[in-house]
Amino acid sequence: MKSKITIISLSLIIVMYLAFKGFIHILSSSNYKLNSIKSASNTKFIVSEFESLSEAGHAPYGKHLTLSKKPIDTPSEGHIIYAGYCLNLEYSWLSNNRIQVNCRTDKPENPVSLSKTAYGIVVEYN
């Protein structure tokens, strides 16, 4: 009888933990809007453009480019290669190992965060 109560208690704890994790995931993904996705020609990597809808993160209310190996829901699921404020953010794959980022802005502190390389892929910023 005692082991049955222990199993039920552990099961309830696991279910509550998974529900909590799901709730946190829904809250965190609602802080970003996915604007676009571009794959390298060899399809090994994806660049996703997100727009922040909150004041927290790399660039509050800014744009984020995230490099990943699969589609993602939030920038934190991949490697953020760019975060900043752009009036017009453009990016393109120059080759399977080079990405070009162009940002027209009037903010002198731009970019807020920029990776020069990620997963062996060079990021060029203009």
Tab-separated table of N, CA and C in Angstrom:
chain	number	residue	atom	x	y	z
A	1	MET	N	0.813	-1.199	0.000
A	1	MET	CA	0.000	0.000	0.000
A	1	MET	C	0.856	1.262	0.000
A	2	LYS	N	1.919	1.227	0.820
A	2	LYS	CA	2.797	2.389	0.917
A	2	LYS	C	3.507	2.670	-0.406
A	3	SER	N	3.908	1.595	-1.116
A	3	SER	CA	4.597	1.800	-2.396
A	3	SER	C	3.643	2.344	-3.457
A	4	LYS	N	2.358	1.964	-3.376
A	4	LYS	CA	1.360	2.477	-4.320
A	4	LYS	C	1.159	3.977	-4.128
A	5	ILE	N	1.129	4.443	-2.887
A	5	ILE	CA	0.995	5.875	-2.598
A	5	ILE	C	2.234	6.627	-3.082
A	6	THR	N	3.409	6.062	-2.911
A	6	THR	CA	4.649	6.673	-3.379
A	6	THR	C	4.653	6.810	-4.897
A	7	ILE	N	4.216	5.770	-5.591
A	7	ILE	CA	4.170	5.806	-7.062
A	7	ILE	C	3.180	6.876	-7.529
A	8	ILE	N	2.029	6.956	-6.901
A	8	ILE	CA	1.027	7.969	-7.268
A	8	ILE	C	1.572	9.369	-6.992
A	9	SER	N	2.228	9.554	-5.858
A	9	SER	CA	2.808	10.861	-5.518
A	9	SER	C	3.873	11.269	-6.515
A	10	LEU	N	4.757	10.351	-6.871
A	10	LEU	CA	5.804	10.651	-7.859
A	10	LEU	C	5.197	10.962	-9.224
A	11	SER	N	4.159	10.227	-9.597
A	11	SER	CA	3.487	10.483	-10.879
A	11	SER	C	2.878	11.881	-10.910
A	12	LEU	N	2.244	12.274	-9.817
A	12	LEU	CA	1.665	13.622	-9.746
A	12	LEU	C	2.739	14.702	-9.808
A	13	ILE	N	3.851	14.485	-9.155
A	13	ILE	CA	4.955	15.447	-9.202
A	13	ILE	C	5.486	15.578	-10.627
A	14	ILE	N	5.646	14.468	-11.319
A	14	ILE	CA	6.144	14.506	-12.706
A	14	ILE	C	5.155	15.232	-13.609
A	15	VAL	N	3.870	14.942	-13.476
A	15	VAL	CA	2.848	15.608	-14.302
A	15	VAL	C	2.836	17.107	-14.032
A	16	MET	N	2.916	17.497	-12.770
A	16	MET	CA	2.925	18.923	-12.430
A	16	MET	C	4.173	19.608	-12.979
A	17	TYR	N	5.313	18.947	-12.912
A	17	TYR	CA	6.562	19.510	-13.451
A	17	TYR	C	6.443	19.718	-14.957
A	18	LEU	N	5.944	18.717	-15.672
A	18	LEU	CA	5.801	18.836	-17.125
A	18	LEU	C	4.807	19.932	-17.505
A	19	ALA	N	3.736	20.064	-16.745
A	19	ALA	CA	2.766	21.136	-17.004
A	19	ALA	C	3.402	22.503	-16.782
A	20	PHE	N	4.190	22.619	-15.720
A	20	PHE	CA	4.880	23.874	-15.438
A	20	PHE	C	5.859	24.217	-16.559
A	21	LYS	N	6.656	23.247	-17.008
A	21	LYS	CA	7.614	23.479	-18.105
A	21	LYS	C	6.884	23.895	-19.381
A	22	GLY	N	5.754	23.275	-19.681
A	22	GLY	CA	4.968	23.653	-20.854
A	22	GLY	C	4.442	25.070	-20.748
A	23	PHE	N	3.984	25.448	-19.578
A	23	PHE	CA	3.498	26.804	-19.342
A	23	PHE	C	4.611	27.821	-19.536
A	24	ILE	N	5.805	27.553	-19.000
A	24	ILE	CA	6.957	28.444	-19.163
A	24	ILE	C	7.335	28.557	-20.641
A	25	HIS	N	7.294	27.453	-21.375
A	25	HIS	CA	7.623	27.493	-22.807
A	25	HIS	C	6.623	28.369	-23.567
A	26	ILE	N	5.359	28.241	-23.256
A	26	ILE	CA	4.336	29.067	-23.927
A	26	ILE	C	4.553	30.539	-23.616
A	27	LEU	N	4.854	30.868	-22.363
A	27	LEU	CA	5.099	32.260	-21.984
A	27	LEU	C	6.334	32.821	-22.692
A	28	SER	N	7.412	32.054	-22.752
A	28	SER	CA	8.641	32.572	-23.360
A	28	SER	C	8.508	32.719	-24.866
A	29	SER	N	7.790	31.818	-25.533
A	29	SER	CA	7.647	31.939	-26.981
A	29	SER	C	6.699	33.078	-27.355
A	30	SER	N	5.845	33.530	-26.437
A	30	SER	CA	4.941	34.629	-26.754
A	30	SER	C	5.660	35.978	-26.694
A	31	ASN	N	6.905	36.009	-26.260
A	31	ASN	CA	7.679	37.246	-26.213
A	31	ASN	C	8.349	37.565	-27.547
A	32	TYR	N	8.217	36.675	-28.534
A	32	TYR	CA	8.880	36.858	-29.824
A	32	TYR	C	7.920	36.597	-30.968
A	33	LYS	N	8.159	37.313	-32.049
A	33	LYS	CA	7.416	37.083	-33.289
A	33	LYS	C	8.420	36.590	-34.320
A	34	LEU	N	8.153	35.458	-34.949
A	34	LEU	CA	9.014	34.936	-36.001
A	34	LEU	C	8.697	35.664	-37.294
A	35	ASN	N	9.703	36.372	-37.858
A	35	ASN	CA	9.486	37.141	-39.087
A	35	ASN	C	9.850	36.381	-40.342
A	36	SER	N	10.959	35.617	-40.306
A	36	SER	CA	11.380	34.888	-41.497
A	36	SER	C	12.368	33.787	-41.144
A	37	ILE	N	12.540	32.858	-42.082
A	37	ILE	CA	13.487	31.752	-41.938
A	37	ILE	C	14.177	31.567	-43.288
A	38	LYS	N	15.511	31.394	-43.247
A	38	LYS	CA	16.265	31.111	-44.465
A	38	LYS	C	17.246	29.974	-44.177
A	39	SER	N	17.255	28.982	-45.067
A	39	SER	CA	18.149	27.837	-44.913
A	39	SER	C	19.370	27.999	-45.800
A	40	ALA	N	20.495	27.432	-45.339
A	40	ALA	CA	21.680	27.356	-46.187
A	40	ALA	C	21.358	26.413	-47.339
A	41	SER	N	22.090	26.530	-48.449
A	41	SER	CA	21.787	25.687	-49.606
A	41	SER	C	21.984	24.205	-49.311
A	42	ASN	N	22.871	23.875	-48.369
A	42	ASN	CA	23.036	22.466	-48.004
A	42	ASN	C	22.035	22.036	-46.933
A	43	THR	N	21.176	22.941	-46.504
A	43	THR	CA	20.093	22.751	-45.523
A	43	THR	C	20.561	22.220	-44.163
A	44	LYS	N	21.843	22.359	-43.845
A	44	LYS	CA	22.332	21.913	-42.540
A	44	LYS	C	22.025	22.929	-41.444
A	45	PHE	N	21.902	24.220	-41.818
A	45	PHE	CA	21.643	25.267	-40.831
A	45	PHE	C	20.526	26.185	-41.304
A	46	ILE	N	19.864	26.788	-40.332
A	46	ILE	CA	18.756	27.707	-40.585
A	46	ILE	C	19.038	29.009	-39.840
A	47	VAL	N	18.744	30.144	-40.483
A	47	VAL	CA	18.743	31.429	-39.786
A	47	VAL	C	17.288	31.848	-39.626
A	48	SER	N	16.910	32.144	-38.380
A	48	SER	CA	15.554	32.589	-38.084
A	48	SER	C	15.609	34.027	-37.591
A	49	GLU	N	14.743	34.867	-38.140
A	49	GLU	CA	14.649	36.260	-37.696
A	49	GLU	C	13.467	36.397	-36.752
A	50	PHE	N	13.757	36.853	-35.537
A	50	PHE	CA	12.733	37.091	-34.529
A	50	PHE	C	12.676	38.569	-34.193
A	51	GLU	N	11.500	39.003	-33.770
A	51	GLU	CA	11.335	40.355	-33.247
A	51	GLU	C	10.900	40.239	-31.795
A	52	SER	N	11.645	40.883	-30.911
A	52	SER	CA	11.331	40.832	-29.486
A	52	SER	C	10.117	41.698	-29.194
A	53	LEU	N	9.206	41.170	-28.397
A	53	LEU	CA	8.002	41.902	-28.013
A	53	LEU	C	8.032	42.307	-26.545
A	54	SER	N	9.193	42.125	-25.896
A	54	SER	CA	9.312	42.472	-24.484
A	54	SER	C	10.583	43.274	-24.244
A	55	GLU	N	10.749	43.734	-23.021
A	55	GLU	CA	11.918	44.530	-22.663
A	55	GLU	C	13.102	43.677	-22.228
A	56	ALA	N	12.924	42.392	-22.104
A	56	ALA	CA	14.013	41.523	-21.634
A	56	ALA	C	14.776	40.925	-22.810
A	57	GLY	N	16.019	40.532	-22.589
A	57	GLY	CA	16.785	39.843	-23.609
A	57	GLY	C	17.933	40.658	-24.134
A	58	HIS	N	18.484	40.179	-25.247
A	58	HIS	CA	19.647	40.819	-25.856
A	58	HIS	C	19.352	42.249	-26.301
A	59	ALA	N	18.222	42.431	-26.939
A	59	ALA	CA	17.862	43.748	-27.470
A	59	ALA	C	16.374	43.970	-27.216
A	60	PRO	N	16.035	44.656	-26.154
A	60	PRO	CA	14.608	44.877	-25.889
A	60	PRO	C	13.903	45.477	-27.109
A	61	TYR	N	12.800	44.888	-27.479
A	61	TYR	CA	12.022	45.306	-28.652
A	61	TYR	C	12.829	45.257	-29.950
A	62	GLY	N	13.973	44.606	-29.933
A	62	GLY	CA	14.836	44.575	-31.106
A	62	GLY	C	14.626	43.352	-31.977
A	63	LYS	N	15.509	43.260	-32.972
A	63	LYS	CA	15.511	42.138	-33.903
A	63	LYS	C	16.594	41.151	-33.476
A	64	HIS	N	16.350	39.875	-33.710
A	64	HIS	CA	17.304	38.826	-33.393
A	64	HIS	C	17.445	37.904	-34.606
A	65	LEU	N	18.671	37.541	-34.934
A	65	LEU	CA	18.921	36.484	-35.904
A	65	LEU	C	19.529	35.324	-35.143
A	66	THR	N	18.950	34.155	-35.308
A	66	THR	CA	19.380	32.973	-34.572
A	66	THR	C	19.742	31.868	-35.544
A	67	LEU	N	20.914	31.270	-35.329
A	67	LEU	CA	21.393	30.161	-36.149
A	67	LEU	C	21.084	28.859	-35.427
A	68	SER	N	20.508	27.903	-36.144
A	68	SER	CA	20.165	26.615	-35.546
A	68	SER	C	20.212	25.523	-36.605
A	69	LYS	N	20.126	24.289	-36.139
A	69	LYS	CA	20.139	23.144	-37.047
A	69	LYS	C	18.736	22.671	-37.391
A	70	LYS	N	17.723	23.213	-36.699
A	70	LYS	CA	16.330	22.832	-36.939
A	70	LYS	C	15.438	24.033	-36.658
A	71	PRO	N	14.191	24.006	-37.109
A	71	PRO	CA	13.280	25.109	-36.807
A	71	PRO	C	13.110	25.279	-35.290
A	72	ILE	N	13.019	26.530	-34.843
A	72	ILE	CA	12.919	26.842	-33.417
A	72	ILE	C	11.772	27.813	-33.168
A	73	ASP	N	11.360	27.891	-31.891
A	73	ASP	CA	10.248	28.773	-31.504
A	73	ASP	C	10.721	30.065	-30.851
A	74	THR	N	11.914	30.062	-30.246
A	74	THR	CA	12.448	31.242	-29.570
A	74	THR	C	13.933	31.368	-29.879
A	75	PRO	N	14.478	32.572	-29.814
A	75	PRO	CA	15.907	32.753	-30.085
A	75	PRO	C	16.812	31.949	-29.154
A	76	SER	N	16.403	31.743	-27.926
A	76	SER	CA	17.260	31.035	-26.974
A	76	SER	C	17.452	29.558	-27.306
A	77	GLU	N	16.673	29.029	-28.236
A	77	GLU	CA	16.820	27.636	-28.638
A	77	GLU	C	17.969	27.436	-29.627
A	78	GLY	N	18.519	28.521	-30.150
A	78	GLY	CA	19.635	28.438	-31.082
A	78	GLY	C	20.759	29.347	-30.632
A	79	HIS	N	21.658	29.674	-31.549
A	79	HIS	CA	22.775	30.576	-31.250
A	79	HIS	C	22.437	31.950	-31.836
A	80	ILE	N	22.283	32.963	-30.987
A	80	ILE	CA	21.958	34.312	-31.461
A	80	ILE	C	23.200	34.897	-32.118
A	81	ILE	N	23.111	35.152	-33.423
A	81	ILE	CA	24.250	35.712	-34.149
A	81	ILE	C	24.145	37.227	-34.292
A	82	TYR	N	22.944	37.771	-34.103
A	82	TYR	CA	22.749	39.225	-34.178
A	82	TYR	C	21.571	39.599	-33.288
A	83	ALA	N	21.718	40.680	-32.546
A	83	ALA	CA	20.609	41.278	-31.808
A	83	ALA	C	20.822	42.783	-31.824
A	84	GLY	N	19.820	43.529	-32.228
A	84	GLY	CA	19.942	44.979	-32.287
A	84	GLY	C	18.673	45.607	-32.816
A	85	TYR	N	18.786	46.876	-33.126
A	85	TYR	CA	17.647	47.666	-33.580
A	85	TYR	C	17.857	48.041	-35.039
A	86	CYS	N	16.943	47.610	-35.879
A	86	CYS	CA	17.046	47.920	-37.304
A	86	CYS	C	15.745	48.498	-37.817
A	87	LEU	N	15.876	49.507	-38.654
A	87	LEU	CA	14.710	49.988	-39.386
A	87	LEU	C	14.413	49.006	-40.510
A	88	ASN	N	15.474	48.420	-41.043
A	88	ASN	CA	15.349	47.456	-42.126
A	88	ASN	C	16.462	46.420	-41.968
A	89	LEU	N	16.132	45.243	-41.476
A	89	LEU	CA	17.111	44.167	-41.303
A	89	LEU	C	17.046	43.234	-42.499
A	90	GLU	N	18.187	43.007	-43.109
A	90	GLU	CA	18.287	42.067	-44.220
A	90	GLU	C	19.425	41.108	-43.929
A	91	TYR	N	19.262	39.872	-44.312
A	91	TYR	CA	20.320	38.880	-44.139
A	91	TYR	C	20.234	37.873	-45.269
A	92	SER	N	21.370	37.288	-45.607
A	92	SER	CA	21.386	36.294	-46.674
A	92	SER	C	22.561	35.348	-46.484
A	93	TRP	N	22.405	34.162	-47.013
A	93	TRP	CA	23.487	33.189	-47.038
A	93	TRP	C	24.345	33.498	-48.261
A	94	LEU	N	25.620	33.817	-48.056
A	94	LEU	CA	26.540	34.029	-49.177
A	94	LEU	C	27.079	32.687	-49.670
A	95	SER	N	27.206	31.740	-48.749
A	95	SER	CA	27.591	30.362	-49.037
A	95	SER	C	27.153	29.529	-47.844
A	96	ASN	N	27.467	28.245	-47.846
A	96	ASN	CA	27.068	27.393	-46.723
A	96	ASN	C	27.787	27.740	-45.429
A	97	ASN	N	28.872	28.516	-45.531
A	97	ASN	CA	29.623	28.872	-44.316
A	97	ASN	C	29.800	30.378	-44.145
A	98	ARG	N	28.943	31.195	-44.814
A	98	ARG	CA	28.998	32.659	-44.662
A	98	ARG	C	27.602	33.254	-44.729
A	99	ILE	N	27.329	34.122	-43.751
A	99	ILE	CA	26.051	34.842	-43.686
A	99	ILE	C	26.361	36.332	-43.687
A	100	GLN	N	25.604	37.092	-44.454
A	100	GLN	CA	25.763	38.549	-44.453
A	100	GLN	C	24.537	39.171	-43.790
A	101	VAL	N	24.786	40.105	-42.857
A	101	VAL	CA	23.719	40.817	-42.144
A	101	VAL	C	23.839	42.300	-42.479
A	102	ASN	N	22.762	42.895	-42.959
A	102	ASN	CA	22.706	44.327	-43.255
A	102	ASN	C	21.612	44.955	-42.398
A	103	CYS	N	21.963	46.055	-41.756
A	103	CYS	CA	21.013	46.712	-40.862
A	103	CYS	C	21.077	48.221	-41.075
A	104	ARG	N	19.939	48.805	-41.475
A	104	ARG	CA	19.832	50.256	-41.558
A	104	ARG	C	19.240	50.727	-40.250
A	105	THR	N	19.962	51.631	-39.556
A	105	THR	CA	19.526	52.054	-38.235
A	105	THR	C	19.959	53.480	-37.949
A	106	ASP	N	19.330	54.083	-36.964
A	106	ASP	CA	19.743	55.404	-36.496
A	106	ASP	C	20.238	55.334	-35.049
A	107	LYS	N	20.451	54.129	-34.536
A	107	LYS	CA	20.915	53.935	-33.158
A	107	LYS	C	22.426	53.693	-33.151
A	108	PRO	N	23.189	54.529	-32.474
A	108	PRO	CA	24.648	54.383	-32.470
A	108	PRO	C	25.142	53.136	-31.745
A	109	GLU	N	24.349	52.575	-30.825
A	109	GLU	CA	24.786	51.400	-30.079
A	109	GLU	C	24.531	50.092	-30.830
A	110	ASN	N	24.092	50.162	-32.055
A	110	ASN	CA	23.777	48.985	-32.833
A	110	ASN	C	25.048	48.381	-33.427
A	111	PRO	N	25.253	47.078	-33.467
A	111	PRO	CA	24.414	46.047	-32.885
A	111	PRO	C	24.656	45.899	-31.391
A	112	VAL	N	23.654	45.415	-30.698
A	112	VAL	CA	23.777	45.183	-29.270
A	112	VAL	C	24.591	43.913	-29.036
A	113	SER	N	24.384	42.905	-29.878
A	113	SER	CA	25.101	41.634	-29.767
A	113	SER	C	25.363	41.102	-31.169
A	114	LEU	N	26.585	40.667	-31.420
A	114	LEU	CA	26.939	40.155	-32.734
A	114	LEU	C	27.995	39.073	-32.584
A	115	SER	N	27.749	37.918	-33.209
A	115	SER	CA	28.742	36.849	-33.243
A	115	SER	C	29.507	36.951	-34.552
A	116	LYS	N	30.802	36.797	-34.480
A	116	LYS	CA	31.624	36.794	-35.699
A	116	LYS	C	31.590	35.427	-36.369
A	117	THR	N	31.517	34.365	-35.559
A	117	THR	CA	31.383	33.000	-36.074
A	117	THR	C	30.471	32.193	-35.151
A	118	ALA	N	29.798	31.222	-35.740
A	118	ALA	CA	28.960	30.291	-34.980
A	118	ALA	C	28.900	28.989	-35.757
A	119	TYR	N	29.176	27.896	-35.098
A	119	TYR	CA	29.203	26.578	-35.743
A	119	TYR	C	30.133	26.563	-36.958
A	120	GLY	N	31.187	27.362	-36.930
A	120	GLY	CA	32.110	27.437	-38.051
A	120	GLY	C	31.629	28.313	-39.196
A	121	ILE	N	30.511	28.984	-39.028
A	121	ILE	CA	29.933	29.848	-40.066
A	121	ILE	C	30.302	31.288	-39.741
A	122	VAL	N	30.858	31.992	-40.718
A	122	VAL	CA	31.295	33.381	-40.542
A	122	VAL	C	30.102	34.305	-40.741
A	123	VAL	N	29.956	35.270	-39.827
A	123	VAL	CA	28.875	36.261	-39.908
A	123	VAL	C	29.495	37.602	-40.259
A	124	GLU	N	29.114	38.176	-41.399
A	124	GLU	CA	29.606	39.490	-41.833
A	124	GLU	C	28.520	40.514	-41.568
A	125	TYR	N	28.905	41.643	-40.987
A	125	TYR	CA	27.937	42.677	-40.634
A	125	TYR	C	28.239	43.976	-41.388
A	126	ASN	N	27.208	44.539	-42.013
A	126	ASN	CA	27.320	45.826	-42.723
A	126	ASN	C	26.347	46.815	-42.129
